[in-house]
Amino acid sequence: MESMASAAIFYGVAALVLGSALYVVVGKNLVHSAFALVAAFFGVAVFYVYLGADFLAGAQVLIYVGGILTLLLFGVMLTNQIYNLNLRSGAIQVVPGALSAGLVFALLVWIIQSVDWGAMDAGDPGPTSESIGRLLVGDYLLPFEIASVLLLIALMGAAMLVRRRGSGSS
Amino acid sequence: MITRFRQIEMRLMGPLTMIPIVLLLVILGTIAALPVVATILSELVADFVPPALQHLTIVVLGTAGFVGILALNPIYSIWLERKVAAHVQDRLGPMRVGWHGLLQSFADGVKLMFKEDLVPRDADRVLFGAAPMLAVASAFAAFAIVPWGVREDGTVLAVANLNIGVLYFIAITSLGALAVLMAGWGSNNKYALYGGMRAAAQMVSYEIPTAILVLVVVAQVGSLSIPDIVNAQAGGILGVGDWLIFQLFPLNLIAFVLFFICGLAETNRTPFDIPEAESELVAGFHTEYSGMRFAFFFLAEYGNMLLVSMLAALLFLGGWIGPFGSNPLLFFVKGFGLVVVQMWLRWTLPRLRVDQLMGICWKYVIPISFFLLVVTTVIKGLL
């Protein structure tokens, strides 16, 4: 009973993610596409919950939906002449496109099939935040710090790029 | 000169004349919280509920309780807001409908339901319709993690006792900004768009200090789970002494005040209500909304006010812990009390300008909260 309900929710969310992701690509309305991306990101967070990755699900909603998408919407809404924008989303170069997409798909299937995922027993997975924290400031401290320094550089670079040259010495 | 003093006196003393009305609000809030009270009663008769169904009972009754609170909350909150405003301004406020105008909001609610549901001709109909739903959904969904008490045997009374409670809170409330942007864009109205952009900029900016201040609490307690944070505040003098706000004095007091300020800003309340500044933007992002859709935005706004107040009460004021032992009613009193403080501030302070608002956030609140995080973490590490 419970597994059936959870399977129904899973397939519903999967349909939502795929449908909205498809709309992001083929949609003619830029703002609608941006909002469709919200549904896609949110659905992915639901998948994280299904995998027992509670912290990751929260972070996904916080960073992608709350942060990145809001900024993206700002960008879209500040776009010049957005109302009469003629988005071209027709199909060109069908054969190379289909070929490369098929190759990527085959590669993904091969990887998913061949990797030992270390699947755990079904059941209630425990809390993950503590072990994530220990790993981040323990075993993986260096990659974590490199990533944060990289982000800092990106931030400073962005601030540098938008600074008006020659307008005051400050 | 005398009138000036009179004005200042009214601003400060006005809310004090509200004490009987505040007591009434607590009673009303308790009535609205009846399903929650029913859960507590069901604890007393826990012997009659089979153990397997106890968790389900808490979830079902808790959901019903919070949905009831959220649906009734705007009705008595708006009445209270008008009363607070009136008393601050030396007026009486609504007096005609019911005792001291108590039924005024019911009358207004019925009126809103029968109002014509207008959609502007050039509006983006999909986004225009979806925005109020998203606003209400994000406000309601966040209440799932608000615990309201703990049982003798340690079972937490909450719809969802998440291990990552505070992270969920920060994540879900960020959806509100999207709803406001959606409404502002969907209305196809320049005032609505300006209001939506302002609101989103404000919410995104103030999310940063909110998250850092939550981290200040998390770093001291060592858990992201809200019941754990509350339980860490138990004990102390009179059951009050170990509330987080009194620990590491005055660091946590500052953190609490900043958290409350950020809460005001995230719910777009005065002095941070520039997204709906009447004198500049008509009504901001809900300029084009009428009838039930408009009511939905109010539902979301008052729901968010209550949510922020309850979170502040849980994180800093000990939640259900107090002088009389642990009591869910105490938690509701604290939550609604902070809502009254929000209203008091709204009718006392003038509105900020956009640049002042951003200046406060980026130049003062964020650096101070980073400082608090570093200092509390270092002290915690040394102890």
Coordinates of C-alpha atoms in Angstrom, one line a residue:
Chain A
M1 CA 0.0 0.0 0.0
E2 CA 2.6 2.5 1.1
S3 CA 5.1 1.4 -1.6
M4 CA 2.4 1.9 -4.2
A5 CA 1.6 5.4 -3.0
S6 CA 5.3 6.2 -3.0
A7 CA 5.7 4.8 -6.5
A8 CA 2.8 6.9 -7.7
I9 CA 4.3 10.0 -6.2
F10 CA 7.7 9.1 -7.7
Y11 CA 6.3 8.7 -11.3
G12 CA 4.2 11.8 -10.9
V13 CA 7.2 13.9 -9.9
A14 CA 9.3 12.3 -12.6
A15 CA 6.7 13.3 -15.2
L16 CA 6.7 16.8 -13.7
V17 CA 10.4 17.1 -13.9
L18 CA 10.7 15.8 -17.5
G19 CA 7.7 17.8 -18.6
S20 CA 8.9 21.1 -17.2
A21 CA 12.4 20.5 -18.3
L22 CA 11.1 19.9 -21.9
Y23 CA 9.1 23.1 -21.6
V24 CA 12.2 25.0 -20.6
V25 CA 13.8 23.9 -23.9
V26 CA 10.9 24.3 -26.3
G27 CA 8.9 27.0 -24.7
K28 CA 8.4 30.3 -26.6
N29 CA 8.0 32.4 -23.5
L30 CA 11.2 33.2 -21.7
V31 CA 9.6 34.0 -18.4
H32 CA 7.4 30.8 -18.5
S33 CA 10.5 28.8 -19.2
A34 CA 12.3 30.3 -16.2
F35 CA 9.3 29.4 -14.0
A36 CA 9.1 25.9 -15.5
L37 CA 12.7 25.5 -14.3
V38 CA 11.5 26.0 -10.8
A39 CA 9.3 22.9 -11.1
A40 CA 12.2 20.9 -12.5
F41 CA 14.6 21.9 -9.7
F42 CA 12.0 21.3 -7.1
G43 CA 11.2 17.8 -8.5
V44 CA 14.9 17.0 -8.4
A45 CA 14.8 17.9 -4.7
V46 CA 12.0 15.4 -4.2
F47 CA 14.2 12.7 -5.8
Y48 CA 16.9 13.5 -3.3
V49 CA 14.3 13.0 -0.5
Y50 CA 13.5 9.6 -2.1
L51 CA 17.2 8.7 -2.0
G52 CA 17.3 9.6 1.7
A53 CA 19.6 12.6 1.1
D54 CA 17.6 15.1 3.3
F55 CA 20.4 17.7 3.6
L56 CA 21.0 17.7 -0.2
A57 CA 17.3 18.1 -0.9
G58 CA 17.1 21.2 1.4
A59 CA 20.3 22.6 -0.1
Q60 CA 18.9 22.0 -3.6
V61 CA 15.7 24.0 -2.9
L62 CA 17.6 26.7 -1.0
I63 CA 20.4 27.3 -3.6
Y64 CA 18.7 26.5 -6.9
V65 CA 15.2 27.6 -6.3
G66 CA 15.7 30.3 -3.8
G67 CA 19.0 31.7 -5.0
I68 CA 20.0 30.9 -8.6
L69 CA 16.5 30.9 -10.1
T70 CA 15.6 34.2 -8.5
L71 CA 18.7 35.8 -10.0
L72 CA 18.0 34.1 -13.3
L73 CA 14.5 35.6 -13.2
F74 CA 15.9 39.0 -12.5
G75 CA 18.2 38.6 -15.5
V76 CA 15.3 37.5 -17.7
M77 CA 13.0 40.3 -16.5
L78 CA 15.6 43.0 -17.1
T79 CA 16.2 41.7 -20.6
N80 CA 15.6 44.4 -23.2
Q81 CA 12.4 44.1 -25.3
I82 CA 11.4 40.8 -23.7
Y83 CA 7.7 41.2 -24.7
N84 CA 8.3 41.0 -28.5
L85 CA 11.2 38.7 -28.3
N86 CA 11.1 36.1 -31.0
L87 CA 12.6 32.9 -29.6
R88 CA 13.7 30.4 -32.1
S89 CA 13.3 26.9 -30.8
G90 CA 12.8 25.0 -34.0
A91 CA 14.8 21.9 -34.9
I92 CA 17.9 22.4 -36.9
Q93 CA 20.7 19.9 -37.6
V94 CA 18.4 17.0 -36.7
V95 CA 20.8 14.2 -37.6
P96 CA 24.0 15.4 -35.7
G97 CA 21.8 16.4 -32.8
A98 CA 20.1 13.0 -32.6
L99 CA 23.4 11.3 -33.0
S100 CA 25.2 13.2 -30.2
A101 CA 22.1 12.9 -27.9
G102 CA 21.9 9.1 -28.6
L103 CA 25.6 8.8 -27.8
V104 CA 25.3 10.6 -24.6
F105 CA 22.3 8.5 -23.7
A106 CA 24.1 5.3 -24.5
L107 CA 27.1 6.5 -22.4
L108 CA 24.9 7.3 -19.4
V109 CA 23.2 3.9 -19.7
W110 CA 26.5 2.1 -19.9
I111 CA 27.9 4.0 -16.9
I112 CA 24.8 3.4 -14.8
Q113 CA 24.8 -0.3 -15.7
S114 CA 28.5 -0.9 -15.1
V115 CA 29.1 1.1 -11.8
D116 CA 28.6 -0.7 -8.5
W117 CA 26.4 1.9 -6.7
G118 CA 26.8 0.2 -3.3
A119 CA 23.1 0.1 -2.9
M120 CA 21.9 0.0 0.7
D121 CA 19.0 -1.8 2.2
A122 CA 15.6 -0.3 1.6
G123 CA 14.3 1.3 4.7
D124 CA 14.5 4.5 6.7
P125 CA 17.9 6.1 5.9
G126 CA 19.4 7.9 8.8
P127 CA 20.2 11.6 9.1
T128 CA 23.0 12.7 6.7
S129 CA 23.9 16.2 7.9
E130 CA 26.3 15.1 10.5
S131 CA 28.3 12.8 8.3
I132 CA 28.3 15.4 5.5
G133 CA 29.7 17.9 7.9
R134 CA 32.4 15.6 9.1
L135 CA 33.5 14.7 5.6
L136 CA 33.5 18.3 4.4
V137 CA 35.8 19.6 7.2
G138 CA 37.7 16.3 7.5
D139 CA 38.5 14.1 4.6
Y140 CA 37.5 16.5 1.9
L141 CA 38.7 19.8 3.4
L142 CA 41.0 20.7 0.6
P143 CA 38.5 20.3 -2.3
F144 CA 35.9 22.1 -0.1
E145 CA 38.3 25.0 0.4
I146 CA 39.4 25.1 -3.3
A147 CA 35.7 25.3 -4.3
S148 CA 35.1 28.2 -1.9
V149 CA 38.2 30.1 -3.0
L150 CA 37.1 29.6 -6.6
L151 CA 33.6 31.0 -5.8
L152 CA 35.3 33.9 -4.1
I153 CA 37.4 34.6 -7.1
A154 CA 34.3 34.4 -9.3
L155 CA 32.5 36.9 -7.1
M156 CA 35.4 39.4 -7.1
G157 CA 35.8 39.0 -10.8
A158 CA 32.1 39.8 -11.4
A159 CA 32.4 42.9 -9.1
M160 CA 35.5 43.9 -11.1
L161 CA 33.8 43.5 -14.5
V162 CA 30.8 45.6 -13.6
R163 CA 32.8 48.3 -12.0
R164 CA 32.7 51.5 -14.0
R165 CA 36.2 52.5 -15.1
G166 CA 37.5 56.0 -14.2
S167 CA 34.5 56.9 -12.1
G168 CA 36.0 57.9 -8.8
S169 CA 39.1 56.4 -7.2
S170 CA 37.2 54.4 -4.5
Chain B
M1 CA 4.9 71.0 22.0
I2 CA 2.4 69.3 24.2
T3 CA 0.7 67.7 21.3
R4 CA 4.1 66.4 20.2
F5 CA 4.7 64.8 23.6
R6 CA 1.2 63.4 23.5
Q7 CA 2.0 61.8 20.1
I8 CA 5.2 60.2 21.4
E9 CA 3.4 59.1 24.5
M10 CA 0.7 57.5 22.4
R11 CA 3.2 55.7 20.2
L12 CA 4.9 54.2 23.1
M13 CA 1.9 53.6 25.4
G14 CA -0.7 52.8 22.8
P15 CA 0.1 49.1 22.8
L16 CA -0.1 49.0 26.6
T17 CA -3.8 50.0 26.4
M18 CA -4.0 46.9 24.2
I19 CA -3.3 44.4 27.0
P20 CA -6.9 43.3 27.4
I21 CA -7.2 42.9 23.7
V22 CA -4.0 41.0 23.5
L23 CA -5.3 38.6 26.2
L24 CA -8.3 38.1 24.0
L25 CA -6.1 37.4 21.1
V26 CA -4.4 34.7 23.0
I27 CA -7.8 33.2 23.8
L28 CA -8.8 33.4 20.2
G29 CA -5.5 31.9 19.1
T30 CA -6.1 29.1 21.4
I31 CA -9.5 28.5 20.0
A32 CA -8.0 28.4 16.5
A33 CA -5.4 26.0 17.9
L34 CA -8.1 23.7 19.1
P35 CA -7.0 20.7 17.0
V36 CA -3.6 21.1 18.5
V37 CA -5.1 21.3 21.9
A38 CA -7.0 18.2 21.0
T39 CA -3.7 16.5 20.2
I40 CA -2.5 17.4 23.7
L41 CA -5.7 16.0 25.1
S42 CA -5.2 12.9 23.1
E43 CA -1.9 12.6 24.9
L44 CA -3.8 12.3 28.1
V45 CA -5.9 9.5 26.6
A46 CA -2.9 8.0 24.8
D47 CA -3.7 4.7 26.4
F48 CA -6.8 4.4 24.2
V49 CA -4.9 5.1 20.9
P50 CA -3.0 2.0 19.8
P51 CA 0.8 2.8 19.7
A52 CA 0.9 2.2 15.9
L53 CA -1.6 5.0 15.3
Q54 CA -0.1 7.6 17.7
H55 CA 2.3 9.1 15.2
L56 CA -0.5 9.2 12.6
T57 CA -2.8 10.9 15.1
I58 CA -0.2 13.6 15.7
V59 CA 0.4 14.2 12.0
V60 CA -3.3 14.4 11.1
L61 CA -4.4 16.5 14.0
G62 CA -1.3 18.8 13.7
T63 CA -2.0 19.4 10.0
A64 CA -5.6 20.1 10.7
G65 CA -4.6 22.4 13.5
F66 CA -2.1 24.4 11.5
V67 CA -4.4 24.7 8.5
G68 CA -7.1 25.9 10.9
I69 CA -4.8 28.4 12.5
L70 CA -3.6 29.6 9.1
A71 CA -7.1 30.0 7.7
L72 CA -8.4 31.8 10.8
N73 CA -5.1 33.7 11.5
P74 CA -5.7 36.6 9.0
I75 CA -9.2 37.1 10.3
Y76 CA -8.3 37.9 13.8
S77 CA -4.8 39.2 12.9
I78 CA -6.3 41.9 10.6
W79 CA -8.7 42.8 13.4
L80 CA -5.9 43.1 15.8
E81 CA -3.7 45.0 13.4
R82 CA -6.5 47.6 13.0
K83 CA -6.9 47.8 16.7
V84 CA -3.2 48.2 17.3
A85 CA -3.1 50.9 14.6
A86 CA -6.1 52.7 16.1
H87 CA -4.7 52.7 19.6
V88 CA -1.3 53.9 18.5
Q89 CA -3.0 56.7 16.7
D90 CA -5.4 57.5 19.6
R91 CA -8.4 56.2 17.8
L92 CA -10.9 53.4 18.6
G93 CA -10.7 51.4 15.3
P94 CA -13.5 49.0 14.3
M95 CA -16.2 49.1 16.9
R96 CA -19.5 48.5 15.1
V97 CA -19.6 44.8 14.0
G98 CA -19.6 42.6 17.1
W99 CA -18.0 43.4 20.5
H100 CA -15.3 46.0 19.8
G101 CA -15.6 45.2 16.2
L102 CA -14.6 41.6 16.6
L103 CA -16.7 40.3 13.7
Q104 CA -15.5 43.1 11.3
S105 CA -12.9 40.8 9.7
F106 CA -15.5 38.1 9.1
A107 CA -17.7 40.6 7.3
D108 CA -14.7 41.8 5.3
G109 CA -13.9 38.2 4.5
V110 CA -17.4 37.5 3.2
K111 CA -17.2 40.7 1.2
L112 CA -13.9 39.6 -0.4
M113 CA -15.4 36.2 -1.4
F114 CA -18.2 37.9 -3.3
K115 CA -16.0 40.4 -5.0
E116 CA -15.5 40.2 -8.8
D117 CA -12.3 38.3 -9.7
L118 CA -10.7 40.6 -12.1
V119 CA -7.9 39.6 -14.5
P120 CA -6.3 42.4 -16.5
R121 CA -6.7 42.0 -20.2
D122 CA -2.9 42.0 -21.0
A123 CA -2.0 39.9 -17.9
D124 CA -0.1 36.7 -18.2
R125 CA -3.0 34.5 -17.1
V126 CA -1.0 31.5 -16.1
L127 CA 1.4 33.3 -13.9
F128 CA -1.3 35.7 -12.6
G129 CA -3.3 32.7 -11.4
A130 CA -0.4 30.6 -10.1
A131 CA 1.2 33.4 -8.0
P132 CA -1.3 33.5 -5.1
M133 CA -1.3 29.7 -4.9
L134 CA 2.5 29.5 -4.7
A135 CA 2.5 32.3 -2.1
V136 CA 0.0 30.4 0.1
A137 CA 1.6 27.0 -0.5
S138 CA 5.1 28.2 0.6
A139 CA 3.6 29.8 3.7
F140 CA 1.6 26.7 4.6
A141 CA 4.3 24.2 3.7
A142 CA 6.8 25.8 6.1
F143 CA 4.5 25.2 9.1
A144 CA 5.0 21.4 8.6
I145 CA 8.2 21.6 10.6
V146 CA 7.0 23.9 13.4
P147 CA 6.8 21.7 16.5
W148 CA 4.5 22.8 19.3
G149 CA 5.5 20.6 22.3
V150 CA 7.1 17.5 23.5
R151 CA 5.5 14.6 25.3
E152 CA 6.6 13.0 28.6
D153 CA 8.3 10.1 26.8
G154 CA 10.2 12.5 24.5
T155 CA 8.0 12.2 21.4
V156 CA 7.9 15.5 19.6
L157 CA 4.5 16.9 18.7
A158 CA 5.2 18.0 15.1
V159 CA 3.7 17.2 11.7
A160 CA 7.2 16.5 10.4
N161 CA 10.1 16.2 12.8
L162 CA 12.8 16.7 10.3
N163 CA 16.4 16.3 11.1
I164 CA 17.2 19.3 8.9
G165 CA 14.3 21.4 10.2
V166 CA 15.8 24.9 10.1
L167 CA 17.3 24.2 6.6
Y168 CA 13.8 23.3 5.4
F169 CA 12.5 26.5 6.9
I170 CA 15.0 28.7 5.1
A171 CA 14.5 26.8 1.8
I172 CA 10.7 26.8 1.7
T173 CA 10.4 30.4 2.7
S174 CA 12.6 31.4 -0.3
L175 CA 9.8 30.2 -2.5
G176 CA 7.8 33.2 -1.4
A177 CA 10.1 35.5 -3.3
L178 CA 9.3 33.6 -6.5
A179 CA 5.5 34.0 -5.9
V180 CA 6.0 37.7 -5.5
L181 CA 8.1 37.9 -8.7
M182 CA 5.5 35.8 -10.5
A183 CA 2.7 38.1 -9.3
G184 CA 4.6 41.2 -10.3
W185 CA 5.4 39.9 -13.8
G186 CA 2.0 38.3 -14.4
S187 CA 0.1 41.5 -13.7
N188 CA 1.7 43.3 -16.6
N189 CA 1.6 46.5 -14.6
K190 CA 4.6 48.7 -14.1
Y191 CA 3.8 49.3 -10.4
A192 CA 3.3 45.6 -9.8
L193 CA 6.6 44.8 -11.6
Y194 CA 8.5 47.4 -9.6
G195 CA 7.0 46.0 -6.4
G196 CA 7.8 42.4 -7.4
M197 CA 11.4 43.3 -8.2
R198 CA 11.8 45.2 -5.0
A199 CA 10.3 42.4 -3.0
A200 CA 12.5 39.8 -4.5
A201 CA 15.7 41.9 -4.1
Q202 CA 14.8 42.5 -0.5
M203 CA 13.9 38.9 0.3
V204 CA 17.1 37.5 -1.4
S205 CA 19.2 40.1 0.4
Y206 CA 17.7 39.4 3.8
E207 CA 17.8 35.6 3.4
I208 CA 21.6 35.8 3.8
P209 CA 21.6 37.2 7.3
T210 CA 18.7 35.1 8.3
A211 CA 20.6 31.9 7.3
I212 CA 23.7 33.2 9.1
L213 CA 21.8 34.0 12.3
V214 CA 20.1 30.5 12.2
L215 CA 23.7 29.2 11.9
V216 CA 24.6 31.1 15.1
V217 CA 22.0 29.1 16.9
V218 CA 22.9 25.8 15.1
A219 CA 26.6 26.2 15.9
Q220 CA 25.8 26.6 19.6
V221 CA 23.3 23.8 19.9
G222 CA 25.0 21.5 17.4
S223 CA 21.9 20.4 15.7
L224 CA 19.7 21.4 12.7
S225 CA 16.6 19.9 14.3
I226 CA 14.3 22.4 15.9
P227 CA 13.1 20.1 18.8
D228 CA 16.8 19.6 19.7
I229 CA 17.4 23.3 19.7
V230 CA 14.4 23.9 22.0
N231 CA 15.4 21.0 24.3
A232 CA 18.9 22.6 24.6
Q233 CA 17.2 25.6 26.2
A234 CA 15.6 23.7 29.1
G235 CA 16.4 24.2 32.7
G236 CA 18.0 27.3 34.2
I237 CA 16.6 29.9 36.6
L238 CA 12.8 29.7 36.7
G239 CA 12.9 27.7 33.5
V240 CA 13.8 30.9 31.7
G241 CA 17.5 31.3 32.5
D242 CA 18.7 28.9 29.8
W243 CA 16.7 30.4 26.9
L244 CA 19.2 31.0 24.1
I245 CA 18.5 34.7 24.2
F246 CA 20.1 34.8 27.7
Q247 CA 23.1 32.6 26.9
L248 CA 26.4 34.2 26.1
F249 CA 24.9 37.6 27.0
P250 CA 24.7 39.9 25.0
L251 CA 25.7 38.0 21.8
N252 CA 22.5 36.0 21.5
L253 CA 20.3 39.0 22.4
I254 CA 21.8 40.8 19.4
A255 CA 21.3 37.7 17.3
F256 CA 17.6 37.6 18.3
V257 CA 17.0 41.3 17.5
L258 CA 18.7 40.9 14.1
F259 CA 16.8 37.7 13.4
F260 CA 13.5 39.6 14.2
I261 CA 14.5 42.5 11.9
C262 CA 15.3 40.1 9.1
G263 CA 11.9 38.4 9.7
L264 CA 10.2 41.8 9.4
A265 CA 12.1 42.4 6.1
E266 CA 11.3 38.9 4.7
T267 CA 7.6 39.3 5.4
N268 CA 7.7 42.8 3.8
R269 CA 6.4 44.5 7.0
T270 CA 6.9 48.1 7.8
P271 CA 9.6 49.6 8.2
F272 CA 10.6 47.3 5.3
D273 CA 7.4 47.4 3.3
I274 CA 8.8 49.2 0.2
P275 CA 7.5 46.5 -2.1
E276 CA 4.0 47.7 -1.5
A277 CA 4.7 51.3 -0.6
E278 CA 1.4 53.0 -1.2
S279 CA 2.8 56.4 -1.8
E280 CA 5.1 55.2 -4.5
L281 CA 3.7 52.0 -6.0
V282 CA -0.1 52.0 -5.5
A283 CA -0.1 48.5 -3.8
G284 CA 3.1 46.9 -5.2
F285 CA 2.9 43.4 -6.5
H286 CA -0.8 42.9 -5.6
T287 CA -2.0 46.1 -7.3
E288 CA -4.1 44.1 -9.9
Y289 CA -5.4 41.5 -7.6
S290 CA -8.9 41.5 -6.2
G291 CA -11.4 39.2 -4.5
M292 CA -10.2 35.8 -3.3
R293 CA -6.8 36.0 -5.0
F294 CA -6.1 39.2 -3.0
A295 CA -7.2 37.4 0.1
F296 CA -4.7 34.6 -0.7
F297 CA -1.9 37.1 -0.6
F298 CA -3.1 38.3 2.8
L299 CA -3.4 34.7 4.0
A300 CA 0.3 34.2 3.0
E301 CA 1.5 37.5 4.5
Y302 CA -0.1 36.9 7.9
G303 CA 0.9 33.2 7.8
N304 CA 4.5 34.3 7.2
M305 CA 4.3 36.8 10.1
L306 CA 3.2 34.0 12.4
L307 CA 5.8 31.6 11.0
V308 CA 8.7 34.1 11.6
S309 CA 7.4 34.9 15.1
M310 CA 7.1 31.2 15.9
L311 CA 10.6 30.5 14.6
A312 CA 12.0 33.3 16.6
A313 CA 10.2 31.9 19.7
L314 CA 11.5 28.4 19.0
L315 CA 15.1 29.4 18.3
F316 CA 15.7 32.1 20.9
L317 CA 12.9 32.2 23.4
G318 CA 12.8 28.5 24.4
G319 CA 9.7 27.5 22.5
W320 CA 7.4 25.6 24.8
I321 CA 9.9 25.9 27.7
G322 CA 9.0 28.4 30.5
P323 CA 8.5 29.0 34.2
F324 CA 5.6 26.5 34.4
G325 CA 7.5 23.6 32.8
S326 CA 7.0 22.6 29.2
N327 CA 3.6 23.7 27.9
P328 CA 2.5 24.0 24.2
L329 CA 0.3 26.9 25.2
L330 CA 3.3 28.9 26.3
F331 CA 4.7 28.4 22.8
F332 CA 1.6 29.8 21.2
V333 CA 1.6 32.8 23.6
K334 CA 5.2 33.6 22.6
G335 CA 4.5 33.3 18.9
F336 CA 1.4 35.5 18.9
G337 CA 3.1 37.9 21.3
L338 CA 5.9 38.5 18.7
V339 CA 3.2 39.0 16.1
V340 CA 1.8 41.8 18.2
V341 CA 5.3 43.3 18.5
Q342 CA 5.5 43.2 14.7
M343 CA 2.2 45.2 14.4
W344 CA 3.4 47.6 17.1
L345 CA 6.5 48.3 15.1
R346 CA 4.6 48.7 11.9
W347 CA 2.5 51.5 13.3
T348 CA 5.3 53.2 15.1
L349 CA 8.1 53.4 12.6
P350 CA 8.3 55.2 9.2
R351 CA 9.2 53.4 6.0
L352 CA 12.7 53.1 4.8
R353 CA 13.9 54.1 1.4
V354 CA 15.2 51.4 -1.0
D355 CA 18.9 52.4 -0.6
Q356 CA 18.6 52.6 3.2
L357 CA 17.0 49.1 3.3
M358 CA 19.8 47.6 1.2
G359 CA 22.4 49.6 3.2
I360 CA 21.1 48.3 6.5
C361 CA 21.2 44.7 5.2
W362 CA 24.7 44.8 3.5
K363 CA 26.5 47.3 5.7
Y364 CA 25.2 46.4 9.1
V365 CA 23.2 43.3 9.5
I366 CA 25.3 40.9 7.5
P367 CA 28.7 42.0 8.9
I368 CA 27.3 41.9 12.5
S369 CA 25.8 38.4 12.0
F370 CA 29.1 37.1 10.5
F371 CA 30.9 38.6 13.6
L372 CA 28.3 36.9 15.9
L373 CA 28.8 33.6 14.1
V374 CA 32.6 33.7 14.4
V375 CA 32.6 34.8 18.0
T376 CA 29.9 32.3 19.2
T377 CA 31.7 29.5 17.4
V378 CA 35.1 30.4 18.9
I379 CA 33.6 30.7 22.4
K380 CA 31.7 27.4 22.0
G381 CA 34.9 25.8 20.8
L382 CA 36.9 27.1 23.9
L383 CA 34.2 26.1 26.4

